[in-house]
Short mmCIF file of C-alpha atoms in Angstrom, two decimals:
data_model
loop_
_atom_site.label_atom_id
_atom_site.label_comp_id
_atom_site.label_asym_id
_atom_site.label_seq_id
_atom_site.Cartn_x
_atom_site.Cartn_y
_atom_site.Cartn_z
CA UNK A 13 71.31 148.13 92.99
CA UNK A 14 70.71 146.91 96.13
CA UNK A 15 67.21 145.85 97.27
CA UNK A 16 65.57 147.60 100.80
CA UNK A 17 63.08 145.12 101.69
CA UNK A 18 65.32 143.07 103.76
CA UNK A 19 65.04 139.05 103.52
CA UNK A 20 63.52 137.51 106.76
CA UNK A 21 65.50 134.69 108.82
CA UNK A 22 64.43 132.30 111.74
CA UNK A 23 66.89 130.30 113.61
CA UNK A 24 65.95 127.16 115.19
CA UNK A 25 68.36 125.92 118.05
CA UNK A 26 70.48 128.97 119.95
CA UNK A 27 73.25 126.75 121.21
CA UNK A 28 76.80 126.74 120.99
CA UNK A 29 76.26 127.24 116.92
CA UNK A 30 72.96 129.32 116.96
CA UNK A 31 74.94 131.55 119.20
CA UNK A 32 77.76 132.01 117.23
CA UNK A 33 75.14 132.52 113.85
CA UNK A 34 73.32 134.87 116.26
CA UNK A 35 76.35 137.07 116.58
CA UNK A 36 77.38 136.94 112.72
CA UNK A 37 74.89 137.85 111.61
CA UNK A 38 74.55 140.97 114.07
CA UNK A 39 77.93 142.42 113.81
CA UNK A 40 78.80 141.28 110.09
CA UNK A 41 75.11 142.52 108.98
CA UNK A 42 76.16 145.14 106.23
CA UNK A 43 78.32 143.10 104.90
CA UNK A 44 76.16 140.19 104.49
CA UNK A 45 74.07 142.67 102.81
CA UNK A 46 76.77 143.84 100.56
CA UNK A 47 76.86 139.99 99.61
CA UNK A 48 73.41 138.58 99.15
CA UNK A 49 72.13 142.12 97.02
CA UNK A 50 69.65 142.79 100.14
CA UNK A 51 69.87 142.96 104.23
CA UNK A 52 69.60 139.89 105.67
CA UNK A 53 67.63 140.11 108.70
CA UNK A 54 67.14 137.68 111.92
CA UNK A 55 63.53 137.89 112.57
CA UNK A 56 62.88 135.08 115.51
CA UNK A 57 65.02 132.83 117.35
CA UNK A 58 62.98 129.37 118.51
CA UNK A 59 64.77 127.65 121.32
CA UNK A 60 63.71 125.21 124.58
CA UNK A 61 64.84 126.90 127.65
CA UNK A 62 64.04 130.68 126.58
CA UNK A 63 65.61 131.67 130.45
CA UNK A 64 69.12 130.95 129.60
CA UNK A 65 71.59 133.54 129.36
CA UNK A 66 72.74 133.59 125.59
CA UNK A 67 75.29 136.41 125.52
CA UNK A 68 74.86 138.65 122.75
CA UNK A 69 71.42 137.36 121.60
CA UNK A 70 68.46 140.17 121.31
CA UNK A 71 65.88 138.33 124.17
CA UNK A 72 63.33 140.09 122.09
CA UNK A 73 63.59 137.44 119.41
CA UNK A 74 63.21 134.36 121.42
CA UNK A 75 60.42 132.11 121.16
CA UNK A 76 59.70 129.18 122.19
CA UNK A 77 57.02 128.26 119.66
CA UNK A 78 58.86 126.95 116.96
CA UNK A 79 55.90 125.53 114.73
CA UNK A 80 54.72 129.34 114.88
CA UNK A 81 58.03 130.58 113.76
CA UNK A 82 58.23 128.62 110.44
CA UNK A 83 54.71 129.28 110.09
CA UNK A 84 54.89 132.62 109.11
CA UNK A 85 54.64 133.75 105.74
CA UNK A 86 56.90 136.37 106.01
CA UNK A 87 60.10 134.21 106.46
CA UNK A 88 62.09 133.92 103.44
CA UNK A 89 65.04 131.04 104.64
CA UNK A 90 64.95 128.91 108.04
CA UNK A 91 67.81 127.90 109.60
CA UNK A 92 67.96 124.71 111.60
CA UNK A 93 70.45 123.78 113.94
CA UNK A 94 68.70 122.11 116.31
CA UNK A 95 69.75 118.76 115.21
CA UNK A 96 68.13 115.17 116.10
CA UNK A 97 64.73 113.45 113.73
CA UNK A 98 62.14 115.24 115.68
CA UNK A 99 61.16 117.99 115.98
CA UNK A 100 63.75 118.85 112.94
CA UNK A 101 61.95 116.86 110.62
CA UNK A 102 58.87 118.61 110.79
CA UNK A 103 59.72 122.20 111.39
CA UNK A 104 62.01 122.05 108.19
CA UNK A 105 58.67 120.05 106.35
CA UNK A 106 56.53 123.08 107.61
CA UNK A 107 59.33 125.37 106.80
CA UNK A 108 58.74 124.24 102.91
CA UNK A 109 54.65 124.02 102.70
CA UNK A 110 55.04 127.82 104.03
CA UNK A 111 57.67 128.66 101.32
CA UNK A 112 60.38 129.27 103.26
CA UNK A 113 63.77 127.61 101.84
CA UNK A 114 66.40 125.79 105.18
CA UNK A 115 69.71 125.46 105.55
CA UNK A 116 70.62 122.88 107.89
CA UNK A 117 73.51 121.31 109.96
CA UNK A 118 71.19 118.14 110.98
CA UNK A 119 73.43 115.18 109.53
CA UNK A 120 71.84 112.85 111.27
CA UNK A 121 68.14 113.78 110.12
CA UNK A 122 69.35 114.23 106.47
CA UNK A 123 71.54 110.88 106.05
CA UNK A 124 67.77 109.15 107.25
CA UNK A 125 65.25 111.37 105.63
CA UNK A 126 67.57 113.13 102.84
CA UNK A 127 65.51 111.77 99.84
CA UNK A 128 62.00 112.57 101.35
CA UNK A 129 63.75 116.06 102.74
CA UNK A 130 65.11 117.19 98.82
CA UNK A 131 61.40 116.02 97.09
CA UNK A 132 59.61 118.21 99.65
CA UNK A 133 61.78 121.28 99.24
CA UNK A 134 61.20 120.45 95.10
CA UNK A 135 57.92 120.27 95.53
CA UNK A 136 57.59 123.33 97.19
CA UNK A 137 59.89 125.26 94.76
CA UNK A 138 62.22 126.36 97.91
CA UNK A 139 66.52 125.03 98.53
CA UNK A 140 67.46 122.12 100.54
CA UNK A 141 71.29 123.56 101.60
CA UNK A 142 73.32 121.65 104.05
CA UNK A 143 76.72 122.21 103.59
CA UNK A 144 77.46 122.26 107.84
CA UNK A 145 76.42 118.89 107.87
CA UNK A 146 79.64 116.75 106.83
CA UNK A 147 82.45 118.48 107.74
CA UNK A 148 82.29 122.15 109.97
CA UNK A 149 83.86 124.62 107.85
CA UNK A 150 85.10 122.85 105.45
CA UNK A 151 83.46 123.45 101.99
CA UNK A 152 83.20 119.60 100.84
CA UNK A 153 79.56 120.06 99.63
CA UNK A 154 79.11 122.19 97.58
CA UNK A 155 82.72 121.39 95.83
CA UNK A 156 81.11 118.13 95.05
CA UNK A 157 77.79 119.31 94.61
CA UNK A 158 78.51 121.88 92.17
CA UNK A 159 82.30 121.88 91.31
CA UNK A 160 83.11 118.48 90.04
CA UNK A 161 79.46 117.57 88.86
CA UNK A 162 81.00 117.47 85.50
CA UNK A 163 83.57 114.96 86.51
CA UNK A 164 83.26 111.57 87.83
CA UNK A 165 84.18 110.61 91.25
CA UNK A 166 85.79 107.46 92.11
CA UNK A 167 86.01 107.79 96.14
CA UNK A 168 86.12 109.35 99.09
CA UNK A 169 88.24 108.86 102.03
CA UNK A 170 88.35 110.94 105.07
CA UNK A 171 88.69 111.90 108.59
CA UNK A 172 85.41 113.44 109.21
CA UNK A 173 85.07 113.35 113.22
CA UNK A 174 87.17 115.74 115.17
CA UNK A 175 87.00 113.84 118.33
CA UNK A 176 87.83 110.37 117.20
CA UNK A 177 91.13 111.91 115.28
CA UNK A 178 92.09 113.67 118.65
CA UNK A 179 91.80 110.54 120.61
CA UNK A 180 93.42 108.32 118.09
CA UNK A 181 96.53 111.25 117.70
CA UNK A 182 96.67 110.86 121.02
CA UNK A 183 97.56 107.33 121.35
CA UNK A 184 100.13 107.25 118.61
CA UNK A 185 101.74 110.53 119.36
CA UNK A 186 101.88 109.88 123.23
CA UNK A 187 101.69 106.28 123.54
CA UNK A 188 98.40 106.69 125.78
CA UNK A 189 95.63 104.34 126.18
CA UNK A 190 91.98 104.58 124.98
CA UNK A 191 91.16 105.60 128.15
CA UNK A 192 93.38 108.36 129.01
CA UNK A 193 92.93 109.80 125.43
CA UNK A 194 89.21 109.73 125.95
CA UNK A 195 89.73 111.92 129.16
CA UNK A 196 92.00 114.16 127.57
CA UNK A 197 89.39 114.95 124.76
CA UNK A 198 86.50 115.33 127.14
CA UNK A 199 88.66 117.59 129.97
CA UNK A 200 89.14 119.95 126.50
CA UNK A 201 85.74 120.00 125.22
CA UNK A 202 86.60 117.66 122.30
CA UNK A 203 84.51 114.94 123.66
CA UNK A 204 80.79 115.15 125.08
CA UNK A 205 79.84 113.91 128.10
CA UNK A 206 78.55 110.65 126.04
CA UNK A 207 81.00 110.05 123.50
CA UNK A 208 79.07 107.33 121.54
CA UNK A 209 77.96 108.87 118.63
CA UNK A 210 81.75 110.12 117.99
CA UNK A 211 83.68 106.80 119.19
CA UNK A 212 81.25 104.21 117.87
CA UNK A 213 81.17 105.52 114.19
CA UNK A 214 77.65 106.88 114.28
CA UNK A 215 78.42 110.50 113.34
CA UNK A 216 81.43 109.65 110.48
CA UNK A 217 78.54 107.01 109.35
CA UNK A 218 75.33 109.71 109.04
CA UNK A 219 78.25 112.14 107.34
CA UNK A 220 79.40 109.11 104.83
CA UNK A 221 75.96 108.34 103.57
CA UNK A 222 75.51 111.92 102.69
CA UNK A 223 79.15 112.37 101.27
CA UNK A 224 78.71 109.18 99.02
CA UNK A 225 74.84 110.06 97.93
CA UNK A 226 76.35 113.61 96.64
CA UNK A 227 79.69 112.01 95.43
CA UNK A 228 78.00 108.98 93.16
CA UNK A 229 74.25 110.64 92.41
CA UNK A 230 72.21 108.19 93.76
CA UNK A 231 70.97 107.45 97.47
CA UNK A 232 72.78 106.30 100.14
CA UNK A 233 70.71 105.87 103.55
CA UNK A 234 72.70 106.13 107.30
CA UNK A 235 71.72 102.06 107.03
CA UNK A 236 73.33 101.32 103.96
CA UNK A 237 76.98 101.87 105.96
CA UNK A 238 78.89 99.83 107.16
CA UNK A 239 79.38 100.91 111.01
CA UNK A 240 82.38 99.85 113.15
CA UNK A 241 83.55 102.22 115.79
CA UNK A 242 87.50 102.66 117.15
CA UNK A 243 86.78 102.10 120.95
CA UNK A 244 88.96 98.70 120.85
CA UNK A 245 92.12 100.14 118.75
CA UNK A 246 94.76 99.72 121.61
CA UNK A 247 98.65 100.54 121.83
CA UNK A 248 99.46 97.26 120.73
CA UNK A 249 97.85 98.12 117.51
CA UNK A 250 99.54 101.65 117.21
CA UNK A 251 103.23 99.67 117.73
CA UNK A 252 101.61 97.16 115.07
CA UNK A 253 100.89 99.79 112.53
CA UNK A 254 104.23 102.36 113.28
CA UNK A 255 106.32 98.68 112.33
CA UNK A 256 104.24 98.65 109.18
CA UNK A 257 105.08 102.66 108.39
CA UNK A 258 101.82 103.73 108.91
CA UNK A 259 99.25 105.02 111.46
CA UNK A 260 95.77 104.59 112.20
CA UNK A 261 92.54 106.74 112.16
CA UNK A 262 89.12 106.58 111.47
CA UNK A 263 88.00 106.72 108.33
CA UNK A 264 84.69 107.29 106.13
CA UNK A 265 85.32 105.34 102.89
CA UNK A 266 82.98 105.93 99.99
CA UNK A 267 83.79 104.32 96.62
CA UNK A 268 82.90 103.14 93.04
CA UNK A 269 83.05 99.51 92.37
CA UNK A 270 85.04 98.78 89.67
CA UNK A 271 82.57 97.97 87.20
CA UNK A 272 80.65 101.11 87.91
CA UNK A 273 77.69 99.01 88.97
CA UNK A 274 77.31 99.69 92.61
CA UNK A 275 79.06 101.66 95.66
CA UNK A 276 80.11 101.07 99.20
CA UNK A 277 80.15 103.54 102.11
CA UNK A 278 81.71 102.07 105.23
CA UNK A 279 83.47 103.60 108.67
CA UNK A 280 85.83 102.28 110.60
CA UNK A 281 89.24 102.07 112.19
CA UNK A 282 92.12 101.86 109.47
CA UNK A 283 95.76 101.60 109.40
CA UNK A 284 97.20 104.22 107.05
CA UNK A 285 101.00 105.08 105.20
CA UNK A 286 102.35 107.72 106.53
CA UNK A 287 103.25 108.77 103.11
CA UNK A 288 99.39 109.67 102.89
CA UNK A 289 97.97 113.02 103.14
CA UNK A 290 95.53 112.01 106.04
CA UNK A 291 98.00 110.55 107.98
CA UNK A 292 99.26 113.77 108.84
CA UNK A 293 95.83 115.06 109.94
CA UNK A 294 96.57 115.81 113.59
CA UNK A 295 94.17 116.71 116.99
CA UNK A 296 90.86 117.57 116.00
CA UNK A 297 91.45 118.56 112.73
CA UNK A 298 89.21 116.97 109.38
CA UNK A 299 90.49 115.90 106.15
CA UNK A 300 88.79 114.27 103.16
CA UNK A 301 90.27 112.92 100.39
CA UNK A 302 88.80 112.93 96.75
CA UNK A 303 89.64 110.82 94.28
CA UNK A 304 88.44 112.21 90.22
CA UNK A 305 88.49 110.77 86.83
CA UNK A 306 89.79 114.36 85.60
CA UNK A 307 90.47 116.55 88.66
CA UNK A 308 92.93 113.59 90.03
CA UNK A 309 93.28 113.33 93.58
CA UNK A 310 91.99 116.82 95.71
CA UNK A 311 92.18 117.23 99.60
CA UNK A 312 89.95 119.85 101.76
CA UNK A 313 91.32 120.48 105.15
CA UNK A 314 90.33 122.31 108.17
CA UNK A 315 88.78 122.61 111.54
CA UNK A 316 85.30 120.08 111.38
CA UNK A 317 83.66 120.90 114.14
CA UNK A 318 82.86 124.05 116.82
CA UNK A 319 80.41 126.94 116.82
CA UNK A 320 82.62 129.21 114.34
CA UNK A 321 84.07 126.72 112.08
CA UNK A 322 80.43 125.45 111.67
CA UNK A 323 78.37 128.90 111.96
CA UNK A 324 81.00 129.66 108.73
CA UNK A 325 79.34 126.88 107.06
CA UNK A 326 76.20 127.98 107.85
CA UNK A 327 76.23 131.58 106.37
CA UNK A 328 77.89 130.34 103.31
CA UNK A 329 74.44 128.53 102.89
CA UNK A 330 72.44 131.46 103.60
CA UNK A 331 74.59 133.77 101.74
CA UNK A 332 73.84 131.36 98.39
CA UNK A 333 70.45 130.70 99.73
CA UNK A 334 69.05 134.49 99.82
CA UNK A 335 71.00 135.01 96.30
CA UNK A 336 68.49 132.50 94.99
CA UNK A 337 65.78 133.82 96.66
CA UNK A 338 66.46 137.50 94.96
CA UNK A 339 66.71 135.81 91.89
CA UNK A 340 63.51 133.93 92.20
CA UNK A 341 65.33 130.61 91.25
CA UNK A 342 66.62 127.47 93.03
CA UNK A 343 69.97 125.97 93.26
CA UNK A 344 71.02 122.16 92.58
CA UNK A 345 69.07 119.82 94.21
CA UNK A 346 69.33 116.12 94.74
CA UNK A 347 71.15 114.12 92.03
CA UNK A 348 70.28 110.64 92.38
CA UNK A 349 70.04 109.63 88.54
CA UNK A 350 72.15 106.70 88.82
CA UNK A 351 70.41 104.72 91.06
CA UNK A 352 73.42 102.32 92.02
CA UNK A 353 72.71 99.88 94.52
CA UNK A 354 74.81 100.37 97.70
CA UNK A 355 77.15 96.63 98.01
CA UNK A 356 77.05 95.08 101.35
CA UNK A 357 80.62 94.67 103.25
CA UNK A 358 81.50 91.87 102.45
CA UNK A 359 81.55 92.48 99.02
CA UNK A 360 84.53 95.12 100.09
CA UNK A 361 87.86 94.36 98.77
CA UNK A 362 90.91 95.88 100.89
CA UNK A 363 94.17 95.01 102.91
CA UNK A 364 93.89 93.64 106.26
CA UNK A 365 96.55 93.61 109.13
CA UNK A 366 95.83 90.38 111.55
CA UNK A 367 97.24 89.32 114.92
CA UNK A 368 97.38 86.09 116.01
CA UNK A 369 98.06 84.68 119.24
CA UNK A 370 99.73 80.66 118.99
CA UNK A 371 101.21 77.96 120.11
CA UNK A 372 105.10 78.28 119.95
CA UNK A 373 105.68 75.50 118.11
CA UNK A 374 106.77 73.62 114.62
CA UNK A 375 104.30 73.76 111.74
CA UNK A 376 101.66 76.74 113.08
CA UNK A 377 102.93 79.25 110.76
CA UNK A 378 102.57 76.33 107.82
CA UNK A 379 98.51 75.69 109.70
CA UNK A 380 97.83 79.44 109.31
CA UNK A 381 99.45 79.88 105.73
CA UNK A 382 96.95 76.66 104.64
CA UNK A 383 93.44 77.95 106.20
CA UNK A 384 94.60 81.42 104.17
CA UNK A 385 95.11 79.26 101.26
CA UNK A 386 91.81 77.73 101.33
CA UNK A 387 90.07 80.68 101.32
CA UNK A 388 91.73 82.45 98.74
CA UNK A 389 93.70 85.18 100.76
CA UNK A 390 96.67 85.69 99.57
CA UNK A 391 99.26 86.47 102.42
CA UNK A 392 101.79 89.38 101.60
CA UNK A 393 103.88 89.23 104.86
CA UNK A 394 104.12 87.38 107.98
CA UNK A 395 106.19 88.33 111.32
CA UNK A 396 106.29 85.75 114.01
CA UNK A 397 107.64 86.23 118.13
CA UNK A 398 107.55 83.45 120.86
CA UNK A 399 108.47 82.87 124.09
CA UNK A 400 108.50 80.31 126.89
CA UNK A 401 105.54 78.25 124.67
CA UNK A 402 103.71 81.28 122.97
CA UNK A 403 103.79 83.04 120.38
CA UNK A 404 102.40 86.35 117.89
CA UNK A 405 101.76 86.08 114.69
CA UNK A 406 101.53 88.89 112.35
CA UNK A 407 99.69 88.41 109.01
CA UNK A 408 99.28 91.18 106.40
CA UNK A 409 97.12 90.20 103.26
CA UNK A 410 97.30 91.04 99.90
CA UNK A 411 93.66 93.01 99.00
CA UNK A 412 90.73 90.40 99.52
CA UNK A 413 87.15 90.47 100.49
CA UNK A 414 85.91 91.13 103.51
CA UNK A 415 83.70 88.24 103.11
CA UNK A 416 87.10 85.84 102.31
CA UNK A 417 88.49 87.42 105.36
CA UNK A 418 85.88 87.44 107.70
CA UNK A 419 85.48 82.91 106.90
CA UNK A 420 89.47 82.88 106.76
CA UNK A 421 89.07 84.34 110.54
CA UNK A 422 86.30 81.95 111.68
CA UNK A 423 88.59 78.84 110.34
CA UNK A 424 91.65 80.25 112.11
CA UNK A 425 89.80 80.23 115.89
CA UNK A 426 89.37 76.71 114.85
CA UNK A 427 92.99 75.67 114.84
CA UNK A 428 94.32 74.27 118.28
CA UNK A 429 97.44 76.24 117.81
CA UNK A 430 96.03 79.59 117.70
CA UNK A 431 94.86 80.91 120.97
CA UNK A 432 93.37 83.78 119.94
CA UNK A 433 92.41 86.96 117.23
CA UNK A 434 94.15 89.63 118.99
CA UNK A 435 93.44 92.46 116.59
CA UNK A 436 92.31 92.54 112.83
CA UNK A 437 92.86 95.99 111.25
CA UNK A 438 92.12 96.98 107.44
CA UNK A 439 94.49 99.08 105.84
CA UNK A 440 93.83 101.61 103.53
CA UNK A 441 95.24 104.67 101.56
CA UNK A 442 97.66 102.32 98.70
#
């Protein structure tokens, strides 16, 4: 039987996702009620500029008092998708002390302030749900969360940043240059106006420390991973990687050590097989990979990003959220029993694909093979071209540590025969 008294909502943030919430939750109302075992209703929006047109959103329930909005004791869930530290961080804090569970698409605030964020909600007695936050509409949280917590997860490797994968798809699939890929992404509304937080890594980075926190049950901070962002992947490296059968994107990369003892999270650009699922990942598409002791290896695909894809997201979380509330009871919280200490990067062990620029000339190739030697980097291939005095050398290792790797590279710019590190690129996905 379903309950009358209806279950009270504020949104925070009425942008291109609030909007699109907004409007779910308006025309799909019965049915939301059909779901949750009670109406489900949208009792205050809280936004900055309340004089903007926001098709489709009642003007009666904007507010620009946010504090007062989460202060009521009437409201039953919050739901923040204003995004950024502050004010975020303490409307969702206020949210709790007032009883009032969140659901949140603030990756950025939660791969920071995660920890602090899931004791306050426990303390409180109220959810924590953030599924929006890593990957649009792509259920990835919860599936790890909830679906393999019985298993044991090994890794995770994905494409997690819609604009990055269009740019890079660009490149290989039209030979274009950073550049012009850049401006193809931003003319389609792929890329914002300042592209940083999407080319430099940040946003993969804040998703990877919550993907490998959920994945590995212990706590993984935005500053525990390794950052490196794709803006200096050229063609050159493209024609470099289609020689080698593969192709190159931007990865988050969350693993096990070995010994169970520790975990990495790291982002950065990648050369992949083409025989891998994520190599076929095209525009602005997201894929993650999972690796399982039992389940084996599982994929979730789909559109990461956009109002819809991510206002999806966002009701699934509310859906859950208000079931809990009916039934007076919480759902899982953090897991960080484990406690494993997150390994720096040069502890990481991988493939890497170098260029070299030399001299054209008797007895470099044998100079490069010995400073590889002496660091204990084992070579698996080499592909030398020269011309009129210089020369390219390709090297592609056998795994090693980034550590190895990164000495092997310092010793090489000493040689008088090499001109130059044109490109170093790991490669992943074997």
């Amino acid at each position: 039987m379903m309950r009358t008294r209806p279950l009270k909502v504020a949104l925070l943030g009425c942008g291109v996702v609030g909007s699109e919430v907004t409007r779910i939750m308006t025309t799909h109302a019965e049915d939301l009620a059909q779901r949750v075992g009670a109406p489900v209703e949208l009792v205050g929006i809280a936004v900055r500029r309340p004089d903007r047109v926001r098709e489709g959103v009642p003007a009666e329930l904007i507010t620009t008092d946010a504090t007062a909005l989460v202060k009521r004791g009437d409201i039953d869930v919050v739901v923040e998708v204003i995004g950024g530290i502050e004010p975020a961080r303490t409307l969702i804090t206020t949210a709790f002390e007032h009883g009032a569970s969140v659901v949140s698409a603030n990756k950025a605030l939660l791969a920071q302030d995660g920890a602090a964020l899931h004791g306050a909600a426990e303390q409180h007695g109220v959810d924590l749900y953030y599924e929006a936050a890593v990957a649009g509409a792509i259920p990835l949280v919860r599936p790890l969360r909830e679906s393999l917590a019985g298993d044991k997860v090994n890794r995770v490797l994905g494409i997690v940043n819609g604009t990055t994968n269009f740019i890079l798809d660009r490149m290989d699939s039209s030979g274009a240059g950073y550049s012009e890929a850049l401006d193809e992404a931003t003319a389609l509304g792929y890329a914002e106006a300042d592209p940083t937080a999407d080319v430099e890594g940040f946003d993969a980075a804040a998703k990877a420390a919550i993907l490998a926190g959920i994945a590995f049950h212990t706590r993984v901070r935005l500053d525990d991973v390794y950052r490196e962002g794709m803006t200096e992947v050229t063609a050159s490296d493209f024609a470099s990687a289609k020689e080698m059968g593969c192709t190159i994107k931007l990865l988050a990369i969350c693993e096990r050590a070995a010994d169970g003892r520790s975990v990495t999270a790291r982002v950065h650009p990648a050369m992949i097989p083409l025989s891998h699922p994520l190599a076929s990942v095209r525009e602005a598409y997201n894929a993650v990979f999972v690796e399982a002791e039992a389940a084996g290896q599982l994929m979730f695909y789909g559109p990461g990003a956009g109002g819809s894809p991510t206002a999806s997201a966002v009701l699934g979380d509310l859906v859950a959220v208000c079931r809990n509330k009916l039934a007076e009871a919480t759902g899982p919280g953090e897991s960080a029993y484990t406690r494993l200490p997150v390994s720096p990067m040069g502890d990481v062990v991988t493939r890497y694909h170098i260029s070299l620029d030399v001299a054209d000339k008797p007895g470099v190739l044998a100079q490069v093979a010995t400073v590889f030697a002496e660091h204990g980097v084992s070579i698996d291939t080499v592909r030398q071209q020269g011309k009129d005095g210089e020369a390219s050398l390709v090297v592609v290792t056998h795994r090693a540590a980034d550590a190895a790797l990164s000495a092997t590279v310092e010793a090489l710019r000493k040689l008088e025969t090499v001109r130059g590190v044109a490109s170093i690129m790991r490669v992943e996905g074997e």
